[in-house]
XYZ file of C-alpha atoms in Angstrom:
553
model
C -201.795 -27.053 85.882
C -201.270 -29.016 89.112
C -203.764 -31.608 87.850
C -201.859 -31.867 84.536
C -198.592 -32.466 86.370
C -200.189 -35.186 88.483
C -201.705 -36.882 85.417
C -198.292 -36.902 83.720
C -196.572 -38.259 86.808
C -199.135 -40.907 87.770
C -198.364 -43.526 85.098
C -194.656 -43.334 85.922
C -195.390 -43.631 89.617
C -197.477 -46.754 89.117
C -194.742 -48.317 86.979
C -191.925 -47.548 89.401
C -193.978 -48.428 92.453
C -194.916 -51.749 90.926
C -191.264 -52.578 90.347
C -190.378 -51.479 93.858
C -193.084 -53.636 95.435
C -191.839 -56.558 93.335
C -188.487 -56.475 95.117
C -189.955 -56.054 98.569
C -189.546 -52.333 99.295
C -193.276 -51.920 100.147
C -193.786 -48.709 102.108
C -190.222 -48.309 103.351
C -187.767 -45.489 102.919
C -187.493 -45.879 99.142
C -191.236 -45.535 98.644
C -191.314 -42.458 100.862
C -188.398 -40.913 98.910
C -190.229 -41.592 95.651
C -193.420 -39.860 96.767
C -191.500 -36.941 98.251
C -189.477 -36.291 95.099
C -192.481 -36.647 92.790
C -194.236 -33.969 94.856
C -191.208 -31.673 94.626
C -190.870 -32.258 90.882
C -194.558 -31.520 90.304
C -194.383 -28.260 92.289
C -191.243 -27.074 90.443
C -192.803 -27.930 87.087
C -196.030 -26.063 87.905
C -194.274 -22.967 89.239
C -192.039 -22.675 86.158
C -194.827 -23.390 83.662
C -197.141 -20.761 85.192
C -194.874 -18.116 86.722
C -191.559 -17.918 84.839
C -190.770 -14.438 83.474
C -190.999 -15.568 79.839
C -193.475 -18.016 78.291
C -192.161 -21.612 78.391
C -193.047 -24.712 76.389
C -194.456 -27.085 79.052
C -194.037 -30.185 76.869
C -190.447 -29.383 75.980
C -189.629 -28.658 79.623
C -191.111 -31.964 80.746
C -189.220 -33.856 78.002
C -185.991 -32.179 79.080
C -186.593 -33.378 82.625
C -187.338 -36.930 81.489
C -184.286 -37.044 79.225
C -182.015 -35.684 81.982
C -183.337 -38.313 84.398
C -182.705 -41.156 81.944
C -179.199 -39.891 81.142
C -178.151 -41.028 84.624
C -178.878 -44.628 83.577
C -177.662 -46.873 80.752
C -178.106 -45.685 77.130
C -180.711 -48.359 76.365
C -183.274 -46.981 78.825
C -185.071 -44.323 76.790
C -188.378 -42.505 76.495
C -190.098 -43.215 73.166
C -192.360 -40.511 71.815
C -195.356 -41.049 69.578
C -193.372 -40.808 66.332
C -190.673 -43.270 67.422
C -193.241 -45.667 68.875
C -194.082 -46.797 65.347
C -190.486 -47.954 64.848
C -190.710 -50.115 67.977
C -193.894 -51.636 66.599
C -192.094 -52.416 63.339
C -189.346 -54.236 65.262
C -191.947 -56.222 67.178
C -194.176 -57.101 64.214
C -191.652 -56.962 61.371
C -194.067 -55.205 59.003
C -195.526 -51.791 58.233
C -197.541 -49.935 55.597
C -195.150 -48.360 53.128
C -193.760 -48.221 49.608
C -190.555 -50.250 50.060
C -188.229 -47.269 50.229
C -185.423 -46.430 52.678
C -184.293 -42.797 52.853
C -181.582 -40.892 54.711
C -179.456 -37.781 54.479
C -176.413 -37.649 52.258
C -174.865 -34.281 52.927
C -177.778 -31.890 53.253
C -180.169 -33.756 50.931
C -182.746 -36.470 51.619
C -181.690 -39.364 49.409
C -182.999 -42.806 48.504
C -180.719 -45.383 50.143
C -182.456 -48.660 49.327
C -185.365 -49.844 47.194
C -187.018 -53.101 48.273
C -187.920 -55.519 45.502
C -191.580 -56.426 45.179
C -192.997 -53.098 46.328
C -194.225 -49.932 44.619
C -190.950 -47.977 44.744
C -189.156 -50.799 42.942
C -191.940 -51.326 40.427
C -192.080 -47.673 39.312
C -188.300 -47.493 38.888
C -186.951 -45.488 41.818
C -183.227 -46.039 42.395
C -180.747 -45.689 45.251
C -179.124 -42.297 44.857
C -182.276 -40.465 43.778
C -182.573 -37.179 45.687
C -186.056 -36.606 47.125
C -187.404 -33.145 46.236
C -191.029 -33.308 47.396
C -193.323 -35.756 49.203
C -197.030 -35.137 48.723
C -196.262 -31.520 47.877
C -194.034 -30.890 50.892
C -190.449 -29.830 50.178
C -188.103 -32.540 51.449
C -185.298 -30.053 52.126
C -187.460 -28.538 54.870
C -188.051 -31.907 56.539
C -185.947 -34.256 58.618
C -185.457 -37.607 56.909
C -187.529 -39.165 59.725
C -190.428 -36.919 58.672
C -190.031 -37.984 55.044
C -190.079 -41.603 56.145
C -193.254 -40.988 58.141
C -194.944 -39.408 55.099
C -194.062 -42.417 52.963
C -195.757 -44.759 55.422
C -199.500 -45.098 55.817
C -202.529 -47.276 55.279
C -202.033 -49.996 52.629
C -203.842 -49.104 49.392
C -203.346 -45.339 49.721
C -200.958 -43.401 47.468
C -198.180 -40.874 47.928
C -196.699 -38.551 45.287
C -192.938 -38.187 45.069
C -190.615 -36.065 42.921
C -186.911 -36.826 42.742
C -183.768 -35.529 41.114
C -181.615 -38.143 39.347
C -178.102 -37.630 38.078
C -178.065 -37.609 34.274
C -181.717 -36.570 33.991
C -182.412 -32.982 32.871
C -185.426 -32.381 35.122
C -187.310 -33.690 38.129
C -188.970 -37.118 37.877
C -192.484 -37.581 39.276
C -193.803 -40.864 40.715
C -197.056 -41.970 42.321
C -196.447 -44.792 44.788
C -199.048 -47.126 46.267
C -198.564 -48.154 49.870
C -198.743 -51.826 50.757
C -197.989 -53.893 53.818
C -194.210 -54.197 53.766
C -193.008 -57.402 55.359
C -189.459 -56.992 56.600
C -187.482 -60.146 55.952
C -185.288 -61.411 58.739
C -183.543 -63.944 56.484
C -182.515 -61.802 53.535
C -180.721 -64.586 51.648
C -180.188 -68.325 51.832
C -178.597 -70.742 49.394
C -175.538 -72.864 48.735
C -171.951 -71.644 48.658
C -169.446 -72.504 45.936
C -170.073 -75.837 44.251
C -173.663 -76.653 45.218
C -172.867 -80.354 45.071
C -170.668 -79.916 48.153
C -173.768 -79.006 50.141
C -172.454 -76.079 52.224
C -175.452 -73.883 52.984
C -175.494 -70.192 53.791
C -178.090 -68.131 55.636
C -177.952 -64.376 56.272
C -180.036 -63.218 59.233
C -180.314 -59.430 59.416
C -182.683 -58.914 62.339
C -184.674 -60.713 65.046
C -188.208 -59.480 64.380
C -191.381 -61.453 65.026
C -190.956 -64.240 62.428
C -187.152 -64.696 62.557
C -187.250 -68.192 64.040
C -189.750 -69.454 61.479
C -187.812 -67.903 58.587
C -184.594 -69.612 59.689
C -186.456 -72.921 59.973
C -187.989 -72.505 56.517
C -184.605 -71.661 54.970
C -182.839 -74.637 56.572
C -185.674 -77.002 55.601
C -185.636 -75.742 51.993
C -181.905 -76.363 51.690
C -182.178 -79.794 53.304
C -184.961 -80.681 50.868
C -182.803 -79.705 47.901
C -179.791 -81.741 49.036
C -178.191 -82.983 52.280
C -176.334 -80.253 54.144
C -172.653 -80.987 54.711
C -172.302 -77.723 56.634
C -174.065 -74.433 57.284
C -172.833 -70.836 57.635
C -175.110 -68.631 59.758
C -174.197 -64.996 59.039
C -174.966 -62.601 61.922
C -172.543 -59.870 60.865
C -174.078 -56.428 61.289
C -177.171 -57.866 63.012
C -178.071 -55.538 65.929
C -180.502 -57.983 67.552
C -184.195 -57.807 68.336
C -186.601 -60.138 70.139
C -185.237 -62.484 72.789
C -187.747 -65.275 72.118
C -186.688 -65.407 68.466
C -183.056 -65.893 69.495
C -184.124 -68.775 71.750
C -186.134 -70.352 68.929
C -183.235 -70.099 66.472
C -180.755 -71.738 68.845
C -183.341 -74.482 69.340
C -183.066 -75.412 65.642
C -179.533 -76.710 66.308
C -179.337 -78.001 69.922
C -181.181 -80.815 71.740
C -184.663 -80.134 73.076
C -184.537 -78.788 76.632
C -181.076 -77.211 76.273
C -180.506 -73.988 78.212
C -180.171 -71.095 75.774
C -180.084 -68.037 78.034
C -181.124 -66.897 81.488
C -182.070 -63.452 82.753
C -181.607 -61.945 86.207
C -182.582 -58.516 87.528
C -183.860 -56.773 90.672
C -187.431 -57.989 90.394
C -188.060 -61.643 91.201
C -190.103 -62.124 88.015
C -187.096 -61.079 85.904
C -185.244 -64.284 86.853
C -185.994 -66.795 84.158
C -184.301 -69.635 82.284
C -185.071 -70.032 78.568
C -184.704 -73.514 77.059
C -185.139 -74.897 73.560
C -188.658 -76.271 73.274
C -188.669 -78.330 70.072
C -186.645 -81.091 68.486
C -183.844 -79.518 66.418
C -184.058 -79.278 62.628
C -180.331 -79.724 62.073
C -178.890 -81.386 65.180
C -175.694 -82.704 63.569
C -174.930 -80.384 60.654
C -171.491 -78.746 61.167
C -172.115 -75.067 61.810
C -170.098 -71.837 61.544
C -171.513 -68.565 62.904
C -170.101 -65.340 61.439
C -170.005 -62.294 63.732
C -168.447 -58.850 63.861
C -168.352 -55.782 66.094
C -171.899 -54.847 65.088
C -173.397 -58.217 66.054
C -175.258 -57.380 69.253
C -177.881 -58.474 71.765
C -179.951 -61.331 70.294
C -177.125 -62.046 67.818
C -174.786 -62.514 70.767
C -177.244 -64.830 72.497
C -177.344 -67.062 69.406
C -173.583 -67.014 68.816
C -172.734 -67.361 72.505
C -175.220 -70.153 73.209
C -174.073 -72.191 70.221
C -170.456 -71.609 71.308
C -171.186 -72.622 74.908
C -172.856 -75.834 73.736
C -169.844 -76.525 71.459
C -172.400 -76.717 68.684
C -170.795 -74.188 66.335
C -167.509 -72.506 65.528
C -167.790 -68.739 65.929
C -165.700 -66.999 63.271
C -164.988 -63.315 62.689
C -164.511 -60.445 65.134
C -165.457 -59.935 68.780
C -169.102 -58.924 69.065
C -170.499 -55.658 70.434
C -171.025 -56.778 74.024
C -174.632 -55.934 74.959
C -175.834 -58.203 77.737
C -178.741 -56.089 78.979
C -182.420 -56.921 78.493
C -185.018 -54.223 77.832
C -188.786 -54.309 78.027
C -191.150 -51.726 76.518
C -193.750 -50.321 78.934
C -196.678 -48.468 77.306
C -197.309 -44.936 78.589
C -200.154 -42.462 77.932
C -200.636 -40.695 74.570
C -199.055 -43.485 72.507
C -195.643 -43.124 74.132
C -193.497 -45.817 75.768
C -190.574 -46.367 78.092
C -187.918 -48.819 76.942
C -186.278 -49.867 80.184
C -183.433 -52.173 81.134
C -184.807 -54.670 83.637
C -182.257 -57.471 83.737
C -179.017 -58.916 82.434
C -178.811 -62.078 80.403
C -176.354 -64.938 80.838
C -175.537 -67.532 78.203
C -175.386 -71.269 79.062
C -171.854 -71.328 80.528
C -173.022 -68.733 83.046
C -171.040 -65.843 81.577
C -172.240 -62.366 80.751
C -171.143 -60.852 77.464
C -171.766 -57.264 78.676
C -168.615 -55.316 77.795
C -169.427 -52.054 79.606
C -170.378 -51.371 83.213
C -172.716 -48.448 83.941
C -172.602 -46.599 87.238
C -173.932 -43.412 88.772
C -172.683 -40.757 91.160
C -173.561 -37.149 91.891
C -172.175 -36.120 88.486
C -174.581 -38.424 86.627
C -174.268 -41.661 84.707
C -170.926 -43.142 83.641
C -169.699 -46.075 81.565
C -166.436 -48.028 81.778
C -165.155 -50.951 79.732
C -164.735 -54.153 81.736
C -160.971 -54.386 82.464
C -159.119 -57.609 81.666
C -158.310 -58.057 85.350
C -162.009 -58.452 86.168
C -162.880 -60.896 83.403
C -163.793 -64.355 84.683
C -163.244 -67.762 83.128
C -166.099 -70.184 82.383
C -166.318 -73.504 80.565
C -168.350 -74.619 77.583
C -170.277 -77.883 77.714
C -167.250 -79.720 76.325
C -164.733 -78.081 78.651
C -163.348 -75.211 76.552
C -162.410 -72.074 78.473
C -164.344 -68.916 77.619
C -164.225 -65.494 79.265
C -166.940 -63.029 80.187
C -167.000 -59.252 79.955
C -166.124 -58.481 76.340
C -168.812 -59.743 74.021
C -168.534 -63.120 72.296
C -164.954 -63.702 71.207
C -164.554 -65.805 68.039
C -163.059 -69.280 68.062
C -161.351 -68.315 64.793
C -160.411 -64.646 64.523
C -160.893 -63.320 60.989
C -160.975 -59.576 60.469
C -161.889 -57.720 57.317
C -159.596 -54.928 58.497
C -160.348 -51.710 60.255
C -161.957 -48.700 58.687
C -159.030 -46.474 57.704
C -159.012 -42.704 57.967
C -159.206 -42.304 54.185
C -162.169 -44.663 53.840
C -163.892 -43.038 56.804
C -163.541 -39.611 55.177
C -164.857 -40.927 51.854
C -167.881 -42.457 53.576
C -168.540 -39.284 55.563
C -168.470 -37.191 52.397
C -170.631 -39.761 50.537
C -167.935 -40.184 47.871
C -168.768 -43.830 47.098
C -172.463 -42.999 47.004
C -172.118 -40.018 44.647
C -169.626 -41.739 42.339
C -171.999 -44.701 42.001
C -174.773 -42.286 41.017
C -172.580 -40.797 38.302
C -171.492 -44.235 37.100
C -175.108 -45.429 36.846
C -176.099 -42.273 34.942
C -173.343 -42.883 32.381
C -173.658 -46.690 32.226
C -177.201 -47.910 31.358
C -176.407 -51.612 31.876
C -173.876 -53.252 34.151
C -171.134 -55.186 32.343
C -171.163 -58.972 32.699
C -169.040 -60.143 35.646
C -168.658 -56.582 36.818
C -165.589 -55.804 38.921
C -163.837 -52.628 40.009
C -160.712 -52.876 37.853
C -157.678 -50.586 37.912
C -159.205 -48.194 35.384
C -162.436 -47.731 37.369
C -160.521 -47.308 40.615
C -158.406 -44.638 38.912
C -161.610 -42.887 37.811
C -162.830 -42.947 41.388
C -159.540 -41.527 42.619
C -159.759 -38.697 40.077
C -163.335 -38.032 41.255
C -162.148 -37.830 44.877
C -159.324 -35.460 43.936
C -161.687 -33.247 41.924
C -164.082 -33.082 44.893
C -161.246 -31.866 47.113
C -161.991 -34.455 49.792
C -159.334 -34.180 52.471
C -158.949 -35.638 55.947
C -156.689 -35.295 58.950
C -154.760 -38.343 60.088
C -153.901 -39.201 63.660
C -150.237 -38.553 62.852
C -151.121 -35.042 61.613
C -153.020 -34.309 64.813
C -150.140 -35.539 66.963
C -147.627 -33.482 64.980
C -149.809 -30.375 65.315
C -149.898 -30.874 69.095
C -146.114 -31.313 69.130
C -145.624 -28.081 67.172
C -147.885 -26.234 69.632
C -145.908 -27.618 72.576
C -142.589 -26.625 70.972
C -143.791 -23.094 70.272
C -145.168 -22.754 73.803
C -141.785 -23.815 75.171
C -140.013 -21.250 72.974
C -138.508 -23.635 70.424
C -138.420 -23.134 66.667
C -141.148 -25.364 65.195
C -140.084 -24.745 61.602
C -136.761 -26.572 61.643
C -135.737 -29.280 59.176
C -136.803 -32.216 61.381
C -140.379 -30.937 61.697
C -140.508 -30.233 57.956
C -139.242 -33.748 57.255
C -142.009 -35.208 59.439
C -144.612 -33.143 57.619
C -143.325 -34.351 54.241
C -143.311 -37.982 55.395
C -146.904 -37.726 56.628
C -147.946 -36.173 53.295
C -146.298 -39.081 51.431
C -148.114 -41.581 53.650
C -151.459 -39.923 52.910
C -150.733 -40.066 49.189
C -150.003 -43.781 49.499
C -153.212 -44.455 51.474
C -155.268 -44.965 48.335
C -152.999 -47.756 47.078
C -152.535 -49.230 50.557
C -156.273 -49.573 51.147
C -157.213 -50.358 47.535
C -158.783 -53.802 48.294
C -161.265 -52.338 50.798
C -161.975 -49.339 48.563
C -162.654 -51.623 45.581
C -165.064 -53.787 47.565
C -167.020 -50.865 49.009
C -167.233 -49.207 45.594
C -168.341 -52.462 43.966
C -171.180 -52.903 46.479
C -172.318 -49.312 46.038
C -172.391 -49.571 42.244
C -174.157 -52.948 42.294
C -176.963 -51.468 44.409
C -177.881 -49.235 41.458
C -178.563 -52.220 39.188
C -179.638 -55.276 41.192
C -181.661 -56.041 44.301
C -180.295 -57.105 47.654
C -180.298 -60.891 46.985
C -178.172 -60.447 43.863
C -175.857 -58.124 45.768
C -175.379 -60.795 48.435
C -174.607 -63.490 45.861
C -171.912 -61.410 44.203
C -170.352 -60.352 47.509
C -170.096 -63.925 48.804
C -167.732 -64.899 45.989
C -165.076 -62.444 47.225
C -165.702 -62.538 50.995
C -162.570 -63.767 52.833
C -164.519 -64.696 55.980
C -166.881 -66.837 53.914
C -163.834 -68.467 52.345
C -162.455 -69.339 55.801
C -165.836 -70.637 56.959
C -166.144 -72.955 53.959
C -162.573 -74.147 54.475
C -163.084 -75.137 58.111
C -166.407 -76.838 57.306
C -164.629 -78.861 54.639
C -161.898 -80.011 57.041
C -163.445 -82.381 59.584
C -160.240 -82.732 61.613
C -159.740 -79.007 61.960
C -163.420 -78.475 62.786
C -163.190 -81.026 65.609
C -159.891 -79.580 66.833
C -161.333 -76.070 67.167
C -164.176 -77.407 69.322
C -161.902 -79.632 71.429
C -161.059 -78.551 75.022
C -157.951 -76.369 75.250
């Protein structure tokens, strides 16, 4: 057992020791402390695994120790087991062997969430909303959705049997799917907005996997070949990031060769590096708007922030997530890995967009938002003032509104999802120019009422706390004033559906569309009613305003 403990510890020791030597610790106090504590850990592990009163699971105990150790650090430094390692590989390569099917849990059932056009699941007629019953004879209800996903993947050319339950169908439906190499697209849609003759292009980038830079270049070139671009909207909303080198390549399509895109700095000397654009830009002068939101993170923030710092684009939307930490993936034995934060990145003005500081004490790891008092001012290339410490802030703020408590409850209870299933079962073909009109919204409201979906508002929680405080203090909590507050809150909840109707209509429309058309068609229809797209097109069409936004202030 001692030998096993040493074999498990050795790869970690080599990794940590290598990093320590890289910053000049050599054989000093830190190296001694490392060796001492590894020896103690190994002895404790061996004694427990061999001598504890009850049998223990050695692997689970070791994993618990690893997880507890990493919890003292930032949330991006994680141990990746063999099953999750495949997902990292997909991010790196952007492809995998599968059937073009995305699954997840809706309530307690494994459900089809998305069907990718061009692959077996789409060809045989599977639909979003189908409930997975069995996969290759295994009952899906007994499996985590990650296990179902793993069963669907495999060597291209092999098959997998699937049975599903579909609303409106009397019995289970059986399908045989053929696995193929699924190429994840980074650019999921590109084309022209509004009147194509005006030449305003649009490009949606959903991830930064291996071929993201080339896909952006191909999309821009295709649009330029079709007609001259008078402007371009680069949509990074909801993009969580990916590979750093792809972010650098994408910025290079729009800024002069040799421009600084990002720099990284960490403890180890080799982590200090400056990344510059390496090629002549494809669209050096095309007016550019970058759309971002609170889910735009990491590589998305590098692209948005670098283009902002070079005064090359107007950033429009909501403040981004604020992840300015760089991770590398170190391979470990038995097809496992360690994803580890090694440095911070800084965009061209010199600012960090990291919005949270992580620190440790005897109680473990902690995280605090960067306070306004500690944010520092920097300047873009043209002299505009920008601040660090809270993501990339837009040049033009344009919010789609916050997720209300009603909408949040409807999403949590999968109300949109289940209503769309019922609608698709009752409506074989989608009406031309489909929209969620008053009648359909009323149907949805009746569905919600029939399902008994309720939620607690912040005002209700505060009133409940007040009533508890009054009763504790000996006051009567049933008087007329309290009753009046309760009635007013109930009226406000009743009015929530009408108050948030625009957001509810849009979410319901997207969910229903996904039952009939693929993702590109969904994007096209959503663009026509997207207020942020409307603002982006407006500023691109107004040369004076565009210049004024990018002028020093």
